[in-house]
Amino acid sequence: MGNRGMEDLIPLVNRLQDALGSVGESCSLHLPQIAVVGGQSAGKSSVLENFVGRDFLPRGSGIVTRRPLILQMLNAETDYGEFFHCKGKKFTDFDEIREEIEAETRRLTGSNKAISPVPINLRIYSPNVLNLTLVDLPGITKVPVGDQPADIEYQIRDMIMQYICKENCLILAVTPANTDLANSDALKLAKDVDPQGLRTIGVITKLDLMDQGTDARDILENRLLPLRRGYIGVVNRSQKDIDGKKDIQAALQAEKKFFLSHPAYKHMAETMGTPFLQRILNQQLTNHIRDTLPAFRSHLQSHLLALKKEAEEYGQYNPDDPTRRTKTLLKLVQRLAVDFEKLIEGSGDKVDTVNLSGGARINRIFHEHFPYELVKIESDERKLRREINYAIRNIHGVRTGLFTPDMAFEAIVKKQISRLQGPCTKFIDMVTQELITTVNQCFGKLSSFPKLRDETERIVTTEIREQESKCREQVLLLIDIQLAYINTKHEDFIGFTNVQQAYNQSNKKNVPGTTGNQGVAPPSSLIVIRKGWLTITNIGIMKGGAREYWFILSAETLSWFKDDEEKEKKYMLPLDNLKLRDVEKGFMSSKFVFAIFNTELRNVYKDYKCLELACNSQEELDSWKASLLRAGVYPERVAVDGQGNGAPENFTDPQLERQVETIRSLVDSYMSIIYKTVRDFMPKTIMHLMINSVKEFISSELLAQLYALGECSVLMDESPEQQQHRVEVLSKHAALKEALAVIGEISTSTCTTPLPPPVDSSWIQPSSLSPPKNSGKPVIRGHAPPAPRVPHTGHKASPDGFQRLTVQHSRAPTSVPRRHPPAIPNVK
């Protein structure tokens, strides 16, 4: 049956299964096992009890097995059982094992007939068993009973499929002999997932209950409805024997006598019965493990490699050693500083390709959000000119001024500068929030030590708030400095003389807001500011609705093309007199929309007064708005006069109109200098006073403040979850290493029984849970045809000397279609 190394492989798989069970099914390696599949009352539980030689499984009418039972049988000198959910407790009374199974089943499924896919792990030690691992699955049922849902048939089928779909699972298809084998649900399900019959073993029960004059000889000789691995017949105890407490050993003797005395079976009695079935399953599982050994070893190695670094860290950490605690604290703080700096400054390792984070988000605030907030505070043209008008007239009082008063210019400029406090303060708040979010991303590695995380978070957040306060004071001070002295001698300031000359030469441009914030010279129209996809939502409704185009924004035009190859241009829109406004998001729309319109109420495109453009995200929308600002397309203004003065009156005094235009040009020139200065010093101030200061604090001051708390030993207390996780990781790592070590010692020259050749399995009907229309007496088929010779291409014998089945590893798991469950009737 194989060497000792192979005999030890099944217990090893059992130990590995226990180790992986503690971390959930997500880490499952699809361990080799045998799943027992059959209809209700097919005799599955009786077969398992015959293996063990004891009564330990629940019995009754209807569905009894309502949760998968993973039964691990190990050869030992004494009889006892252990449950995975009751670690350390030995059950020597097998009646208690039955009661525990029933109690554990009720714990999840209740007292009704509901089912649950969560398995129960039971390990049986006995001198009467061979090393074997079986999964007892609920019996296939057709009609709901009691409080069972209407789709109970499909729930059970799905649960069975979760196990038998795995390529590393052998299928033990149990069918009673007193039913038509062609209607076997177990064989149908096996055929669905194992069409070539590489993993299916047939078991025929209740041979002693067949009608007189009939037998299952043709089935057991694999001539009727053949399977590649064949069939094995067993005789279980009857219900009368079970009620009479008939000893299982006596039942096994009766089974042996039945096969030896029956005229149809006596010639093959040596290959029938429960003991032979147990030996065959042990051999088949052992061989199956060896056949799947290469892929199994690869799974073990990949999981071991994934756990290696974490296990090494946990292995070096001793919670009771103060020196180790201090060293771990030092490493965690250093790692926090490095991770924070990488997120802020950027790093080439572990680049996030899905979302912006850390420094990239702060950079977007610097160069997209903040300039947009500055433009939003600019007064609309009518309101600004009205304010200049009132300022000039109030300064002159009852007199009629002959000259343009510079006090009006200074008053308007100071008012504009004072309004910078709002966006600057908001700018600081946005950066502060991003800093806190970035630091919180780094705190995840401190989650193993909750007290350390809480204290670190408190200290770092306090430092960020302190630096925020300092930065806010500094920014407000810089704004006050700008208010303290209006420098009309600045080299970029246009001056009174130049304004008068420009006004005399041309008085056509009445909206200087379109030239502010663009610097001294306008950029060339050839400079491309942005490219990207946008959806035009308000045109082409009759031609299929919104369409996506490739847009190119330059300093003077907005063009769109059919695609990003930029060969077929659809339109080129000049940016003169264009502004943008937000469009409310539709109820059913996932797009973010903004509109472009002409301030002179002209058509923007063909017969359309505005052009509605849609983006896929808020970030993309903000980025397009910032790009349009660079091109001189500003947001729409809503004129609101807080004094209730109404619309500005028309200028009837040419001299006053000239003075307003002069002050307007001077304010625009000076504020362009201020905006340029603010856009420059704000990111620098925040970078110096906040970001760099926080980086320096985390790298040099944080550890000292943690030590100053005087509770370093308390800070390094692990959370209960972390303690459990550390133990599980170490135990899992040890189990994986042990498994690889044992697999490495296995002699791969073990001689095993070769897999039988393929047989004619066309008798198995297509997947259907309903019986066939013509279910008459099956026709006896002849012997299975010999297996055709298939050339081995790409699957050479391995150099270590053993053959293995490569078909089941190279083939993807069979996708089994699932019928839709019937509708659940409403019962009033």
Short mmCIF file of C-alpha atoms in Angstrom, two decimals, residues 179-627:
data_model
loop_
_atom_site.label_atom_id
_atom_site.label_comp_id
_atom_site.label_asym_id
_atom_site.label_seq_id
_atom_site.Cartn_x
_atom_site.Cartn_y
_atom_site.Cartn_z
CA THR A 179 -32.99 1.90 -6.47
CA ASP A 180 -32.42 2.48 -10.17
CA LEU A 181 -28.74 3.31 -10.59
CA ALA A 182 -29.47 5.37 -13.71
CA ASN A 183 -31.35 7.85 -11.49
CA SER A 184 -28.54 8.21 -8.95
CA ASP A 185 -28.24 11.87 -7.93
CA ALA A 186 -24.76 11.23 -6.57
CA LEU A 187 -23.48 9.92 -9.90
CA LYS A 188 -25.13 12.79 -11.78
CA LEU A 189 -23.41 15.40 -9.62
CA ALA A 190 -20.11 13.55 -9.93
CA LYS A 191 -20.51 13.49 -13.71
CA ASP A 192 -21.06 17.27 -13.73
CA VAL A 193 -17.72 18.08 -12.11
CA ASP A 194 -15.73 14.98 -13.11
CA PRO A 195 -16.83 14.12 -16.64
CA GLN A 196 -13.78 11.91 -17.26
CA GLY A 197 -14.36 9.95 -14.06
CA LEU A 198 -10.86 10.55 -12.71
CA ARG A 199 -12.05 11.24 -9.15
CA THR A 200 -15.24 9.21 -8.69
CA ILE A 201 -15.53 5.96 -6.66
CA GLY A 202 -18.88 4.15 -6.60
CA VAL A 203 -20.28 2.52 -3.45
CA ILE A 204 -23.36 0.27 -3.58
CA THR A 205 -25.19 -0.16 -0.26
CA LYS A 206 -28.19 -2.23 0.88
CA LEU A 207 -27.30 -5.22 -1.28
CA ASP A 208 -29.15 -7.45 1.20
CA LEU A 209 -32.41 -5.55 0.62
CA MET A 210 -32.73 -6.27 -3.10
CA ASP A 211 -35.73 -8.24 -4.29
CA GLN A 212 -35.34 -11.98 -4.45
CA GLY A 213 -34.01 -13.16 -7.76
CA THR A 214 -32.19 -9.88 -8.44
CA ASP A 215 -28.60 -8.91 -7.77
CA ALA A 216 -26.10 -6.18 -8.53
CA ARG A 217 -23.41 -8.39 -10.06
CA ASP A 218 -23.28 -6.49 -13.35
CA ILE A 219 -22.91 -3.20 -11.46
CA LEU A 220 -20.16 -4.46 -9.14
CA GLU A 221 -18.29 -6.02 -12.03
CA ASN A 222 -18.39 -2.58 -13.67
CA ARG A 223 -20.27 -3.87 -16.73
CA LEU A 224 -23.53 -2.00 -16.16
CA LEU A 225 -23.10 1.78 -15.92
CA PRO A 226 -19.29 1.52 -15.63
CA LEU A 227 -17.07 3.88 -13.66
CA ARG A 228 -13.34 4.28 -14.18
CA ARG A 229 -12.52 3.49 -10.55
CA GLY A 230 -15.26 0.88 -10.32
CA TYR A 231 -17.79 0.01 -7.61
CA ILE A 232 -17.50 -1.57 -4.17
CA GLY A 233 -20.46 -3.22 -2.47
CA VAL A 234 -21.16 -3.03 1.27
CA VAL A 235 -23.87 -4.35 3.58
CA ASN A 236 -24.83 -2.06 6.46
CA ARG A 237 -26.86 -2.81 9.56
CA SER A 238 -30.59 -2.67 9.15
CA GLN A 239 -32.74 -0.32 11.21
CA LYS A 240 -33.76 -3.31 13.31
CA ASP A 241 -30.09 -4.11 14.00
CA ILE A 242 -29.43 -0.48 14.95
CA ASP A 243 -32.43 -0.33 17.28
CA GLY A 244 -31.31 -3.65 18.80
CA LYS A 245 -27.80 -2.25 19.41
CA LYS A 246 -26.19 -4.88 17.24
CA ASP A 247 -22.42 -4.74 17.56
CA ILE A 248 -20.67 -3.35 14.49
CA GLN A 249 -17.98 -6.01 14.61
CA ALA A 250 -20.70 -8.66 14.48
CA ALA A 251 -22.27 -6.75 11.59
CA LEU A 252 -18.95 -6.81 9.74
CA GLN A 253 -18.75 -10.55 10.21
CA ALA A 254 -22.30 -10.88 8.90
CA GLU A 255 -21.33 -8.74 5.93
CA LYS A 256 -18.37 -10.99 5.16
CA LYS A 257 -20.57 -14.08 5.47
CA PHE A 258 -23.14 -12.51 3.13
CA PHE A 259 -20.63 -12.00 0.33
CA LEU A 260 -19.03 -15.43 0.80
CA SER A 261 -22.38 -17.21 0.75
CA HIS A 262 -24.19 -15.25 -1.95
CA PRO A 263 -23.92 -17.08 -5.30
CA ALA A 264 -23.67 -13.83 -7.27
CA TYR A 265 -20.92 -12.27 -5.12
CA LYS A 266 -18.85 -15.10 -3.66
CA HIS A 267 -16.35 -15.03 -6.52
CA MET A 268 -15.49 -11.43 -5.71
CA ALA A 269 -15.98 -11.49 -1.93
CA GLU A 270 -12.36 -10.47 -1.39
CA THR A 271 -13.00 -7.17 -3.16
CA MET A 272 -16.27 -6.39 -1.40
CA GLY A 273 -17.22 -5.23 2.08
CA THR A 274 -16.42 -2.41 4.45
CA PRO A 275 -12.82 -3.45 5.35
CA PHE A 276 -11.88 -3.62 1.66
CA LEU A 277 -13.58 -0.28 1.00
CA GLN A 278 -11.62 1.28 3.83
CA ARG A 279 -8.32 -0.07 2.49
CA ILE A 280 -9.16 1.06 -1.03
CA LEU A 281 -10.07 4.57 0.14
CA ASN A 282 -6.87 4.78 2.16
CA GLN A 283 -4.89 3.69 -0.86
CA GLN A 284 -6.80 5.94 -3.25
CA LEU A 285 -6.44 8.98 -1.01
CA THR A 286 -2.76 8.29 -0.48
CA ASN A 287 -2.20 7.87 -4.20
CA HIS A 288 -4.30 10.94 -4.90
CA ILE A 289 -2.18 13.00 -2.52
CA ARG A 290 0.94 11.78 -4.27
CA ASP A 291 -0.52 12.53 -7.70
CA THR A 292 -1.36 16.07 -6.62
CA LEU A 293 1.95 16.48 -4.79
CA PRO A 294 3.63 18.94 -7.22
CA ALA A 295 0.74 21.42 -7.16
CA PHE A 296 0.26 20.83 -3.44
CA ARG A 297 3.92 21.58 -2.75
CA SER A 298 3.69 24.78 -4.79
CA HIS A 299 0.67 25.92 -2.77
CA LEU A 300 2.52 25.22 0.46
CA GLN A 301 5.60 27.10 -0.68
CA SER A 302 3.65 30.14 -1.85
CA HIS A 303 1.74 30.37 1.44
CA LEU A 304 4.92 29.85 3.42
CA LEU A 305 6.64 32.61 1.50
CA ALA A 306 3.72 34.97 2.14
CA LEU A 307 3.92 34.26 5.88
CA LYS A 308 7.69 34.22 6.20
CA LYS A 309 8.32 37.88 6.97
CA GLU A 310 5.42 38.21 9.40
CA ALA A 311 6.33 34.96 11.15
CA GLU A 312 9.95 36.09 11.56
CA GLU A 313 8.83 39.33 13.19
CA TYR A 314 6.48 37.50 15.53
CA GLY A 315 9.14 34.90 16.29
CA GLN A 316 11.58 37.57 17.45
CA TYR A 317 8.96 39.32 19.58
CA ASN A 318 8.65 38.13 23.15
CA PRO A 319 5.86 39.95 25.00
CA ASP A 320 7.46 39.20 28.38
CA ASP A 321 10.93 40.56 27.51
CA PRO A 322 11.26 44.32 28.24
CA THR A 323 14.25 44.56 25.90
CA ARG A 324 12.25 43.12 23.02
CA ARG A 325 9.38 45.46 23.79
CA THR A 326 11.67 48.49 23.65
CA LYS A 327 13.30 47.32 20.44
CA THR A 328 9.91 46.70 18.84
CA LEU A 329 8.73 50.18 19.90
CA LEU A 330 11.81 51.74 18.31
CA LYS A 331 11.28 49.81 15.05
CA LEU A 332 7.60 50.73 14.86
CA VAL A 333 8.27 54.45 15.31
CA GLN A 334 11.07 54.37 12.74
CA ARG A 335 8.83 52.55 10.29
CA LEU A 336 6.07 55.10 10.90
CA ALA A 337 8.47 57.94 10.07
CA VAL A 338 9.69 56.21 6.90
CA ASP A 339 6.17 55.35 5.71
CA PHE A 340 4.93 58.90 6.32
CA GLU A 341 7.85 60.40 4.42
CA LYS A 342 7.28 58.01 1.50
CA LEU A 343 3.62 58.96 1.29
CA ILE A 344 4.45 62.68 1.35
CA GLU A 345 7.57 62.77 -0.80
CA GLY A 346 6.58 59.89 -3.08
CA SER A 347 8.27 56.54 -3.53
CA GLY A 348 8.82 54.01 -6.27
CA ASP A 349 8.02 50.95 -4.17
CA LYS A 350 4.41 49.81 -3.68
CA VAL A 351 2.96 52.53 -5.90
CA ASP A 352 -0.81 52.92 -5.59
CA THR A 353 -2.23 52.79 -9.11
CA VAL A 354 -5.86 53.19 -8.06
CA ASN A 355 -6.10 56.33 -5.90
CA LEU A 356 -4.07 59.41 -5.15
CA SER A 357 -2.66 59.50 -1.65
CA GLY A 358 -0.46 61.61 0.58
CA GLY A 359 1.74 64.08 -1.24
CA ALA A 360 -0.08 63.71 -4.55
CA ARG A 361 -3.37 64.83 -2.99
CA ILE A 362 -1.66 67.76 -1.27
CA ASN A 363 -0.05 68.72 -4.57
CA ARG A 364 -3.49 68.78 -6.17
CA ILE A 365 -4.69 71.10 -3.39
CA PHE A 366 -1.68 73.36 -4.05
CA HIS A 367 -2.15 73.73 -7.78
CA GLU A 368 -5.79 72.99 -8.53
CA HIS A 369 -8.07 73.59 -5.55
CA PHE A 370 -6.37 76.70 -4.11
CA PRO A 371 -6.17 78.67 -7.42
CA TYR A 372 -9.81 77.84 -8.03
CA GLU A 373 -10.77 79.12 -4.55
CA LEU A 374 -8.88 82.34 -5.26
CA VAL A 375 -10.81 82.95 -8.47
CA LYS A 376 -14.11 82.23 -6.73
CA ILE A 377 -13.61 85.15 -4.33
CA GLU A 378 -13.11 87.69 -7.11
CA SER A 379 -16.10 90.02 -7.33
CA ASP A 380 -18.14 90.00 -10.46
CA GLU A 381 -17.52 92.89 -12.80
CA ARG A 382 -20.72 94.83 -12.12
CA LYS A 383 -20.35 94.65 -8.37
CA LEU A 384 -16.69 95.71 -8.46
CA ARG A 385 -17.39 98.68 -10.70
CA ARG A 386 -20.30 99.70 -8.47
CA GLU A 387 -18.03 99.57 -5.40
CA ILE A 388 -15.44 101.75 -7.17
CA ASN A 389 -18.20 104.16 -8.19
CA TYR A 390 -19.47 104.51 -4.63
CA ALA A 391 -15.92 104.83 -3.25
CA ILE A 392 -15.04 107.70 -5.63
CA ARG A 393 -18.27 109.55 -4.97
CA ASN A 394 -18.05 109.11 -1.20
CA ILE A 395 -14.47 110.39 -1.18
CA HIS A 396 -15.44 113.52 -3.14
CA GLY A 397 -18.47 114.09 -0.97
CA VAL A 398 -20.48 117.15 -1.98
CA ARG A 399 -17.76 118.29 -4.32
CA THR A 400 -17.25 117.23 -7.90
CA GLY A 401 -13.75 115.78 -8.19
CA LEU A 402 -11.53 116.75 -11.06
CA PHE A 403 -8.91 114.03 -10.49
CA THR A 404 -9.03 110.32 -9.84
CA PRO A 405 -8.65 109.82 -6.05
CA ASP A 406 -5.91 107.34 -5.11
CA MET A 407 -7.74 106.74 -1.80
CA ALA A 408 -10.46 104.94 -3.73
CA PHE A 409 -7.86 102.67 -5.29
CA GLU A 410 -6.33 101.89 -1.90
CA ALA A 411 -9.72 101.24 -0.28
CA ILE A 412 -10.82 98.81 -3.00
CA VAL A 413 -7.44 97.00 -3.02
CA LYS A 414 -7.43 96.56 0.76
CA LYS A 415 -10.96 95.16 0.62
CA GLN A 416 -9.90 92.67 -2.05
CA ILE A 417 -6.80 91.65 -0.07
CA SER A 418 -8.87 91.14 3.11
CA ARG A 419 -11.08 88.68 1.29
CA LEU A 420 -8.05 86.44 0.78
CA GLN A 421 -8.32 85.28 4.40
CA GLY A 422 -11.24 82.95 3.57
CA PRO A 423 -9.61 80.84 0.83
CA CYS A 424 -6.26 80.85 2.62
CA THR A 425 -7.85 79.53 5.81
CA LYS A 426 -9.76 76.93 3.82
CA PHE A 427 -6.51 75.99 2.09
CA ILE A 428 -4.86 75.33 5.46
CA ASP A 429 -7.83 73.26 6.61
CA MET A 430 -7.71 71.09 3.48
CA VAL A 431 -3.99 70.40 3.86
CA THR A 432 -4.45 69.65 7.57
CA GLN A 433 -7.15 67.11 6.82
CA GLU A 434 -4.97 65.45 4.20
CA LEU A 435 -2.07 65.30 6.66
CA ILE A 436 -4.25 63.62 9.28
CA THR A 437 -5.59 61.17 6.69
CA THR A 438 -2.04 60.35 5.54
CA VAL A 439 -0.83 59.79 9.09
CA ASN A 440 -3.82 57.54 9.80
CA GLN A 441 -2.81 55.39 6.84
CA CYS A 442 0.54 54.84 8.53
CA PHE A 443 -1.06 54.00 11.89
CA GLY A 444 -2.40 50.73 10.50
CA LYS A 445 0.88 48.98 11.32
CA LEU A 446 0.43 49.97 14.96
CA SER A 447 -2.94 48.24 15.25
CA SER A 448 -1.27 45.28 17.01
CA PHE A 449 -0.70 47.55 20.01
CA PRO A 450 -3.90 49.54 20.64
CA LYS A 451 -2.51 51.69 23.48
CA LEU A 452 0.56 52.60 21.45
CA ARG A 453 -1.60 53.48 18.48
CA ASP A 454 -3.95 55.63 20.56
CA GLU A 455 -1.10 57.54 22.22
CA THR A 456 0.79 57.98 18.95
CA GLU A 457 -2.32 59.19 17.19
CA ARG A 458 -3.04 61.64 20.01
CA ILE A 459 0.52 63.03 20.05
CA VAL A 460 0.88 63.35 16.28
CA THR A 461 -2.60 64.84 15.82
CA THR A 462 -1.88 67.38 18.57
CA GLU A 463 1.35 68.32 16.83
CA ILE A 464 -0.44 68.75 13.50
CA ARG A 465 -3.05 70.99 15.13
CA GLU A 466 -0.33 73.07 16.78
CA GLN A 467 1.50 73.52 13.49
CA GLU A 468 -1.82 74.32 11.83
CA SER A 469 -2.37 77.11 14.35
CA LYS A 470 1.13 78.50 13.77
CA CYS A 471 0.68 78.32 10.03
CA ARG A 472 -2.69 80.07 10.24
CA GLU A 473 -1.18 82.88 12.30
CA GLN A 474 1.71 83.22 9.86
CA VAL A 475 -0.60 83.35 6.83
CA LEU A 476 -2.84 85.95 8.45
CA LEU A 477 0.29 87.92 9.32
CA LEU A 478 1.40 87.83 5.68
CA ILE A 479 -2.01 89.11 4.60
CA ASP A 480 -1.78 91.89 7.19
CA ILE A 481 1.66 92.74 5.81
CA GLN A 482 0.13 93.12 2.35
CA LEU A 483 -2.55 95.36 3.86
CA ALA A 484 0.00 97.47 5.71
CA TYR A 485 1.57 98.99 2.61
CA ILE A 486 0.22 99.26 -0.94
CA ASN A 487 3.36 99.27 -3.07
CA THR A 488 2.44 101.23 -6.18
CA LYS A 489 6.09 101.27 -7.23
CA HIS A 490 6.13 97.52 -7.88
CA GLU A 491 7.84 96.72 -11.16
CA ASP A 492 4.78 94.80 -12.45
CA PHE A 493 2.27 97.47 -11.45
CA ILE A 494 0.85 99.30 -14.45
CA GLY A 495 0.70 102.76 -12.75
CA PHE A 496 -1.58 105.76 -13.32
CA THR A 497 0.29 107.03 -16.37
CA ASN A 498 0.12 103.76 -18.27
CA VAL A 499 -3.55 103.37 -17.42
CA GLN A 500 -4.37 106.78 -18.86
CA GLN A 501 -2.44 106.01 -22.03
CA ALA A 502 -4.11 102.63 -22.44
CA TYR A 503 -7.54 104.18 -21.86
CA ASN A 504 -6.95 106.87 -24.44
CA GLN A 505 -5.75 104.36 -27.05
CA SER A 506 -8.55 101.86 -26.67
CA ASN A 507 -11.71 101.87 -24.63
CA LYS A 508 -13.19 98.74 -26.13
CA LYS A 509 -12.26 96.17 -23.51
CA ASN A 510 -14.71 96.70 -20.64
CA VAL A 511 -14.20 93.34 -18.86
CA PRO A 512 -10.60 93.25 -17.64
CA GLY A 513 -11.36 90.21 -15.50
CA THR A 514 -10.46 88.03 -18.44
CA THR A 515 -6.86 89.27 -18.38
CA GLY A 516 -6.18 89.18 -14.65
CA ASN A 517 -4.15 86.36 -13.19
CA GLN A 518 -2.50 85.54 -16.54
CA GLY A 519 0.85 87.23 -16.00
CA VAL A 520 2.51 89.89 -18.12
CA ALA A 521 2.16 88.33 -21.56
CA PRO A 522 -0.66 86.07 -22.77
CA PRO A 523 0.45 82.53 -23.58
CA SER A 524 0.60 81.31 -27.13
CA SER A 525 -2.42 79.56 -28.59
CA LEU A 526 -0.15 76.65 -29.39
CA ILE A 527 0.37 75.83 -25.72
CA VAL A 528 -1.81 72.86 -24.74
CA ILE A 529 -3.07 73.12 -21.17
CA ARG A 530 -4.99 69.85 -20.92
CA LYS A 531 -6.20 66.86 -22.91
CA GLY A 532 -8.82 64.30 -21.94
CA TRP A 533 -12.18 62.66 -22.51
CA LEU A 534 -15.37 64.61 -21.81
CA THR A 535 -19.01 63.78 -22.54
CA ILE A 536 -21.21 66.38 -24.20
CA THR A 537 -24.61 65.81 -22.58
CA ASN A 538 -26.91 68.45 -24.08
CA ILE A 539 -26.50 67.98 -27.84
CA GLY A 540 -27.29 65.13 -30.19
CA ILE A 541 -30.33 64.00 -28.20
CA MET A 542 -32.04 62.79 -31.38
CA LYS A 543 -28.90 60.95 -32.48
CA GLY A 544 -28.50 58.70 -29.49
CA GLY A 545 -28.02 61.04 -26.54
CA ALA A 546 -24.73 62.06 -24.89
CA ARG A 547 -21.49 61.33 -26.70
CA GLU A 548 -17.89 61.22 -25.54
CA TYR A 549 -15.19 63.20 -27.33
CA TRP A 550 -11.49 63.85 -26.96
CA PHE A 551 -11.00 67.47 -25.81
CA ILE A 552 -7.90 69.64 -26.13
CA LEU A 553 -7.74 72.88 -24.12
CA SER A 554 -5.21 75.50 -25.19
CA ALA A 555 -4.70 79.06 -23.98
CA GLU A 556 -7.16 80.46 -26.54
CA THR A 557 -9.39 77.61 -27.79
CA LEU A 558 -11.25 74.48 -26.71
CA SER A 559 -11.32 71.81 -29.42
CA TRP A 560 -12.79 68.35 -29.50
CA PHE A 561 -12.08 65.37 -31.71
CA LYS A 562 -13.77 62.07 -32.49
CA ASP A 563 -11.08 60.10 -30.62
CA ASP A 564 -7.65 60.51 -29.05
CA GLU A 565 -5.89 60.04 -32.39
CA GLU A 566 -6.78 63.72 -33.01
CA LYS A 567 -7.35 63.22 -36.74
CA GLU A 568 -11.03 64.14 -37.12
CA LYS A 569 -11.71 67.51 -35.47
CA LYS A 570 -15.36 68.13 -34.63
CA TYR A 571 -15.20 71.79 -33.56
CA MET A 572 -12.89 74.50 -32.23
CA LEU A 573 -14.39 76.94 -29.74
CA PRO A 574 -12.64 80.29 -28.97
CA LEU A 575 -12.42 81.07 -25.25
CA ASP A 576 -13.26 84.79 -25.61
CA ASN A 577 -16.09 85.88 -23.27
CA LEU A 578 -16.62 82.29 -21.99
CA LYS A 579 -17.44 81.43 -18.43
CA LEU A 580 -18.35 78.23 -16.65
CA ARG A 581 -21.00 77.26 -14.13
CA ASP A 582 -21.86 74.12 -12.19
CA VAL A 583 -24.76 71.94 -13.31
CA GLU A 584 -26.74 70.01 -10.73
CA LYS A 585 -26.13 66.27 -10.90
CA GLY A 586 -29.08 64.28 -12.23
CA PHE A 587 -30.93 61.81 -10.01
CA MET A 588 -30.05 58.79 -12.14
CA SER A 589 -26.71 60.10 -13.43
CA SER A 590 -23.31 59.13 -12.12
CA LYS A 591 -21.57 61.92 -14.07
CA PHE A 592 -20.28 65.26 -12.75
CA VAL A 593 -21.35 68.06 -15.09
CA PHE A 594 -20.34 71.67 -15.71
CA ALA A 595 -21.44 74.10 -18.43
CA ILE A 596 -19.63 76.66 -20.61
CA PHE A 597 -21.56 79.70 -21.85
CA ASN A 598 -20.94 83.09 -23.48
CA THR A 599 -21.27 86.18 -21.32
CA GLU A 600 -22.68 88.13 -24.28
CA LEU A 601 -25.50 85.57 -24.66
CA ARG A 602 -24.22 84.38 -27.99
CA ASN A 603 -24.47 80.77 -29.15
CA VAL A 604 -21.53 78.70 -28.03
CA TYR A 605 -21.96 75.84 -30.48
CA LYS A 606 -24.38 75.88 -33.42
CA ASP A 607 -27.81 76.71 -31.95
CA TYR A 608 -26.84 75.99 -28.35
CA LYS A 609 -26.41 78.76 -25.79
CA CYS A 610 -24.25 76.57 -23.56
CA LEU A 611 -22.20 73.40 -23.73
CA GLU A 612 -22.70 70.88 -20.90
CA LEU A 613 -19.64 68.70 -20.31
CA ALA A 614 -19.56 65.67 -18.01
CA CYS A 615 -16.72 63.94 -16.13
CA ASN A 616 -16.58 60.57 -14.38
CA SER A 617 -15.43 61.81 -10.95
CA GLN A 618 -15.34 64.90 -8.75
CA GLU A 619 -11.55 64.90 -8.93
CA GLU A 620 -11.63 65.04 -12.72
CA LEU A 621 -14.21 67.84 -12.58
CA ASP A 622 -12.03 69.93 -10.24
CA SER A 623 -9.02 69.33 -12.46
CA TRP A 624 -10.84 70.55 -15.59
CA LYS A 625 -12.07 73.63 -13.73
CA ALA A 626 -8.51 74.44 -12.66
CA SER A 627 -7.29 73.99 -16.24
#
